XYZ file of C-alpha atoms in Angstrom:
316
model
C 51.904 -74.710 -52.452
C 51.077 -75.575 -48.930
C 53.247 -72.838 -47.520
C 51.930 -70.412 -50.172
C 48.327 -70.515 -49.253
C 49.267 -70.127 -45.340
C 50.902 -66.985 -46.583
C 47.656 -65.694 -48.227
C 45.327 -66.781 -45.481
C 47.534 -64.824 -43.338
C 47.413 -61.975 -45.258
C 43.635 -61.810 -45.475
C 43.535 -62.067 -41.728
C 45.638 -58.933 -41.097
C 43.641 -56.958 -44.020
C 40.533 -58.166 -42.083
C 42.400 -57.208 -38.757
C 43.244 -53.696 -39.815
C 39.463 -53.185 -41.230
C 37.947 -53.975 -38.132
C 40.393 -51.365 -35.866
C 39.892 -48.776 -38.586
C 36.316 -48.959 -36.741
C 37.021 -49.367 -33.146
C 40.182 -48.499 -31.780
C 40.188 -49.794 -28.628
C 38.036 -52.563 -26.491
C 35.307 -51.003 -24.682
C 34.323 -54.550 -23.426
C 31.361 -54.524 -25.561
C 32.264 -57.651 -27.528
C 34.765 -59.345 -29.443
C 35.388 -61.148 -33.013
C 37.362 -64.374 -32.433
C 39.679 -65.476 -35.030
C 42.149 -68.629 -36.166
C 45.745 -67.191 -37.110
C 48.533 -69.715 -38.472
C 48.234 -73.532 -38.484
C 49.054 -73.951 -35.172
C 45.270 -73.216 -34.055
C 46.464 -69.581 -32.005
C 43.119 -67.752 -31.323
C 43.239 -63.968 -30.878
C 40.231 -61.423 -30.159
C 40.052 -58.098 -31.667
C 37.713 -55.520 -30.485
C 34.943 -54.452 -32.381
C 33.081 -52.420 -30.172
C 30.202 -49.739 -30.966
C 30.392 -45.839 -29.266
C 27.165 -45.298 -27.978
C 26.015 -41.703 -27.974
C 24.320 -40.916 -24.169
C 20.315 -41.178 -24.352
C 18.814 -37.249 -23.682
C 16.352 -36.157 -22.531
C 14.508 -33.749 -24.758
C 15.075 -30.198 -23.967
C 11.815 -28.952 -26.219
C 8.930 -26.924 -24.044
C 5.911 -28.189 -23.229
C 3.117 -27.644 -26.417
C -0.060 -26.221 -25.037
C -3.664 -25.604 -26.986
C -3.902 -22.130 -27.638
C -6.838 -19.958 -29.442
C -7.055 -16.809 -30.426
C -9.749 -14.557 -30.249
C -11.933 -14.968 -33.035
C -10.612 -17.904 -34.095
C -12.675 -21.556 -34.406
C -9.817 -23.981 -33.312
C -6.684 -24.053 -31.082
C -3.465 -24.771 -32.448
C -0.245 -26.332 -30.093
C 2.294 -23.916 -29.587
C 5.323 -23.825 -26.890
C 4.190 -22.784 -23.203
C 6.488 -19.854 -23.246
C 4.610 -18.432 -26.103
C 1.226 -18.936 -24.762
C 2.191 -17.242 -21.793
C 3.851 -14.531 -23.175
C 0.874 -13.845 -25.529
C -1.045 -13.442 -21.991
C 1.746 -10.847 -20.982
C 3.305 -12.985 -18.498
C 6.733 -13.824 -18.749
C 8.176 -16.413 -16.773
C 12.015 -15.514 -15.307
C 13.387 -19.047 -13.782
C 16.722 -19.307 -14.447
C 20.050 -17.736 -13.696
C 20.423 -14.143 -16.008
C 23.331 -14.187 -17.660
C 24.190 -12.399 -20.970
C 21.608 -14.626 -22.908
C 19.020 -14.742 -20.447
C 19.130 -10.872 -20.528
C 18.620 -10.514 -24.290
C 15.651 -12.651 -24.300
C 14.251 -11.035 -21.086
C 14.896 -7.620 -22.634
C 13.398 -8.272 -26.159
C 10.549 -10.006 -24.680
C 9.300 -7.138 -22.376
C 9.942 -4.282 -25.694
C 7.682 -6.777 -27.800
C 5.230 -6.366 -25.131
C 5.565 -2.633 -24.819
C 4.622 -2.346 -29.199
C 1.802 -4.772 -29.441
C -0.898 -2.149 -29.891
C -4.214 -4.299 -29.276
C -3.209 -5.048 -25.145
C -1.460 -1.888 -24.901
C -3.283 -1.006 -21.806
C -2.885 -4.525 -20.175
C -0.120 -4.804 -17.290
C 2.930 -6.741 -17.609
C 3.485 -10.003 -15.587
C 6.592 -11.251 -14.121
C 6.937 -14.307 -12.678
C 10.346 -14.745 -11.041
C 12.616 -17.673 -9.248
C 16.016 -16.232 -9.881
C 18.695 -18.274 -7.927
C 21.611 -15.384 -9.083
C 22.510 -12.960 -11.912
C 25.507 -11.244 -13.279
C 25.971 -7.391 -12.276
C 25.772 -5.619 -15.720
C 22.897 -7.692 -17.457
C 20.448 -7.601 -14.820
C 21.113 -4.067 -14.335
C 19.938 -3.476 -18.243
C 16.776 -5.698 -17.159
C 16.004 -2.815 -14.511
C 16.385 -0.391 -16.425
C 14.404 -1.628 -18.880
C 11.653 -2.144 -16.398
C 11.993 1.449 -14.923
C 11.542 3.014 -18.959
C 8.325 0.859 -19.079
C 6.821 2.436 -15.690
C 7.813 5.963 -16.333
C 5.836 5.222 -19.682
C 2.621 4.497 -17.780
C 3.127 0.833 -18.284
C 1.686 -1.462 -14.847
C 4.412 -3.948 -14.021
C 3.779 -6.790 -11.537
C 6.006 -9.214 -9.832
C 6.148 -12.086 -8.179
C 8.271 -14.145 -6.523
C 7.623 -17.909 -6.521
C 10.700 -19.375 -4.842
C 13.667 -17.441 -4.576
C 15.416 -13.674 -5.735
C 18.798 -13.974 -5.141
C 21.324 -10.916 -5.349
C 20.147 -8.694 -8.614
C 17.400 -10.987 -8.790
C 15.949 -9.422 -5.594
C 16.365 -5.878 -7.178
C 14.535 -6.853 -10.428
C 11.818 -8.355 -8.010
C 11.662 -5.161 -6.004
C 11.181 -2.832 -9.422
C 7.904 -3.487 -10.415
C 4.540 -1.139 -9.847
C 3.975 -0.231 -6.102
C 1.242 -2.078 -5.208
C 1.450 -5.190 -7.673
C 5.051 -6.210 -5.826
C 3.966 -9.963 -4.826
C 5.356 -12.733 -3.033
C 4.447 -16.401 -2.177
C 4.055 -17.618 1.526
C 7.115 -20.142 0.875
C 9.462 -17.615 -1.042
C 12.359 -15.882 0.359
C 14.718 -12.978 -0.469
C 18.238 -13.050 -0.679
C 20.287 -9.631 -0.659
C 24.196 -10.063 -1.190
C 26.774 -7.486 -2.947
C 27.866 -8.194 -6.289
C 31.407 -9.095 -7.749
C 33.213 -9.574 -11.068
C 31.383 -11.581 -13.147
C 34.193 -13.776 -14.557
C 38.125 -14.434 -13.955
C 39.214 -10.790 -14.715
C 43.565 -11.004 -15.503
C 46.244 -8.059 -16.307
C 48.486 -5.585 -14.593
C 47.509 -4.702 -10.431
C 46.687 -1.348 -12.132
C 43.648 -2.866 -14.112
C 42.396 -5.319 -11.401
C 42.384 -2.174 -8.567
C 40.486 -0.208 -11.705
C 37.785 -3.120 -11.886
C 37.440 -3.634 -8.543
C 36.705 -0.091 -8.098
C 34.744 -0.155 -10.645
C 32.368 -3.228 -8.968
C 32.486 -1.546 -5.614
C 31.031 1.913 -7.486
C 28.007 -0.417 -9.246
C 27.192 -2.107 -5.337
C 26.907 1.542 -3.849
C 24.419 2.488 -6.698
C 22.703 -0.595 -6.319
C 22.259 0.210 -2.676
C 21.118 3.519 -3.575
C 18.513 1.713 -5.304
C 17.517 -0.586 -3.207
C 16.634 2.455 -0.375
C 14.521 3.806 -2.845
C 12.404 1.270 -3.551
C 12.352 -0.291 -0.309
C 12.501 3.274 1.396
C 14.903 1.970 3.943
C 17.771 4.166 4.957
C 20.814 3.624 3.121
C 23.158 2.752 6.104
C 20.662 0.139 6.884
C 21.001 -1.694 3.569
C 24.719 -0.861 3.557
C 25.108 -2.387 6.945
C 22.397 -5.813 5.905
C 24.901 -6.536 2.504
C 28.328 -6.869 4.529
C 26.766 -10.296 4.974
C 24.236 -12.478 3.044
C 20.750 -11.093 4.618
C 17.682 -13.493 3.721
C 14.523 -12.610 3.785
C 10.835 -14.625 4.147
C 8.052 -13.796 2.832
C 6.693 -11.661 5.975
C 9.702 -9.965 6.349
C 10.012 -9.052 3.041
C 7.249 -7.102 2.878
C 7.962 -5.403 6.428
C 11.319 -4.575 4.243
C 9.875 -3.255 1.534
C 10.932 -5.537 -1.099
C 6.992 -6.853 -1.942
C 3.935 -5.335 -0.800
C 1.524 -8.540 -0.253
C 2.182 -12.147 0.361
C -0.428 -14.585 -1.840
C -2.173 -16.249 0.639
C -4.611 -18.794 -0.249
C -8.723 -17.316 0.031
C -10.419 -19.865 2.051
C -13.883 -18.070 1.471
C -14.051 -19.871 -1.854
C -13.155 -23.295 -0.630
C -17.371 -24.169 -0.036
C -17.713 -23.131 3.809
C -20.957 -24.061 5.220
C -23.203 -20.809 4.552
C -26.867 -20.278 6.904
C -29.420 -21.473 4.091
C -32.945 -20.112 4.018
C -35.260 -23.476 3.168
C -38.278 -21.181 4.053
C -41.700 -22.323 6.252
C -44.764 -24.120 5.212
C -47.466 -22.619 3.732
C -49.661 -22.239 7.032
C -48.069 -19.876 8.063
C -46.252 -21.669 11.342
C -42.970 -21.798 12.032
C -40.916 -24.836 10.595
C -40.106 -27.650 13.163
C -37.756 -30.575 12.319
C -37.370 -33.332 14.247
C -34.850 -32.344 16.474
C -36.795 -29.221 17.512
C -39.727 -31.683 18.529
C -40.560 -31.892 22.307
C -39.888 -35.541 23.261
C -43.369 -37.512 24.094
C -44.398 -37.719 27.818
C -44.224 -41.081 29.046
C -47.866 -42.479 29.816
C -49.204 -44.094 32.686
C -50.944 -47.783 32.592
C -54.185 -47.324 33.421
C -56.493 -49.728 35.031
C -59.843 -50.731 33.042
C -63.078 -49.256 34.913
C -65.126 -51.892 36.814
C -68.608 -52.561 35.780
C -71.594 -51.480 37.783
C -74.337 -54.238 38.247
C -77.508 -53.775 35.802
C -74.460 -52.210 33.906
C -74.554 -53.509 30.485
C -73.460 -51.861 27.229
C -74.956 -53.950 24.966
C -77.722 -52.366 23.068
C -79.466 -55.243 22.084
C -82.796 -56.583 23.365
C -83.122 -57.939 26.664
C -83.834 -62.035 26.574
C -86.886 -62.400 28.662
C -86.620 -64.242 32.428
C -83.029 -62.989 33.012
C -82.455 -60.089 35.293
């Protein structure tokens, strides 16, 4: 009897055993379930440990107030869609495939809204790189919307690397912006991913890339109106750019410098004159007092007397 209910109570252990690493495989270190096996008082540990996912950050845009014209209240909606309502379109991230479709379909939404029709187009860029081909539909894109009469402006905030200085440099002459701190990066362009096969296809792709970098330096002299051996000659190496010598380029047309004449400089105030007629004096335009001199009290003349009262008999 004794021997049969050692046999059940181990039993129920190893059911309990098996349960337990049906839920965690293997000991993390997290913690551990002690328990008594056999007679003989034999302690094991089994883990029993809990997979934590990794805390995240929430990824969701800001939620701005936002009201419409005509309307009463202001209702939150995402930043990117207040700002696109405006017609500005923030760019600050690296254009890939994706990025390029939403660019893209942002800027043709844009183009059909019929009420701001007339309004120009704001791009706000910090572009640390882009791929060859999608940034190259982003151009074009841009180059349909001037030819249509549509005002495009740009401006750099922080950086335009490779294609990302080109897309910078295609806006409206004029409205081509940069800020004091920004900076230009031109650099040739190669295969956007790991490209395999035969020597015959990789010389045919790398031809192919070397064709797209002379066009894009074809474009570049346009818009910058550089000569093209220039440019040519600038790309064999990484060529940066500031802000000053980015418009001296051609790549921008005015750095955003702060206007101090609306920081409250001290202005010449009229406070007018009084109403005589004279000329208003303050104390600082006084004449400083003259310093006077002690003077020395007159002596009295005999049979002088001031008093005006009557003269008491028998006195001289």
């Amino acid at each position: 009897m004794r021997t049969s209910s050692k046999i059940l109570q181990f039993l129920l252990a190893s059911v309990a055993i098996k349960s337990c690493l049906a839920f965690a495989p293997t000991n993390h270190g997290h913690g551990s379930i002690p328990s008594t096996l056999g007679g003989a008082g034999e302690k094991r540990s089994v883990a029993c440990a809990v997979k934590r996912m990794p805390i995240m950050m929430p990824t969701q845009e800001p939620m701005v107030p936002y009201r419409d014209s005509g309307s009463d209240y202001a209702s939150f909606i995402g930043l990117n869609s207040a700002l696109l309502r405006d017609r500005k379109l923030w760019i600050g991230k690296f254009i890939d495939d994706n990025a390029s479709n939403d660019i893209i379909s942002s800027l043709i939404y844009l183009t059909t809204e019929a009420d701001n029709a007339y309004k120009p187009v704001e791009l706000y860029l910090n572009v640390p790189g882009a791929l060859l081909r999608p940034s190259l539909a982003i151009y074009d894109v841009i180059q349909q919307l001037k030819s249509s009469g549509k005002e495009i402006i740009t401006t750099n905030f922080a950086l335009c690397a490779g294609m990302g200085s080109l897309i910078a440099a295609a806006g409206t002459k004029g409205k081509r912006r940069v800020m004091p701190n920004a900076r230009f990066l031109l650099q040739k362009t190669g295969i956007d991913s790991v490209f395999q096969g035969q020597a015959t296809d990789i010389a045919l792709e790398v031809k192919n890339v070397k064709t797209w970098n002379q066009k894009i330096i074809g474009e570049l002299s346009e818009l910058t109106g550089q000569p093209y051996e220039r440019i040519e000659q600038d790309l064999k190496r990484d060529f940066y750019l500031s802000s000053d010598e980015a418009v001296r380029y051609g790549l921008c047309d005015e750095v955003l410098l702060p206007s101090f004449g609306k920081m409250g400089l001290p202005v010449n105030v009229d406070l007018g004159s009084f109403s005589s007629g004279e000329d208003q004096k303050y104390q600082r335009d006084r004449p400083e007092p003259e310093e006077q001199k002690p003077t020395t009290p007159a002596k009295k003349k005999k049979g002088d007397d001031d008093d005006d009262g009557p003269q008491i008999a028998g006195l001289k």
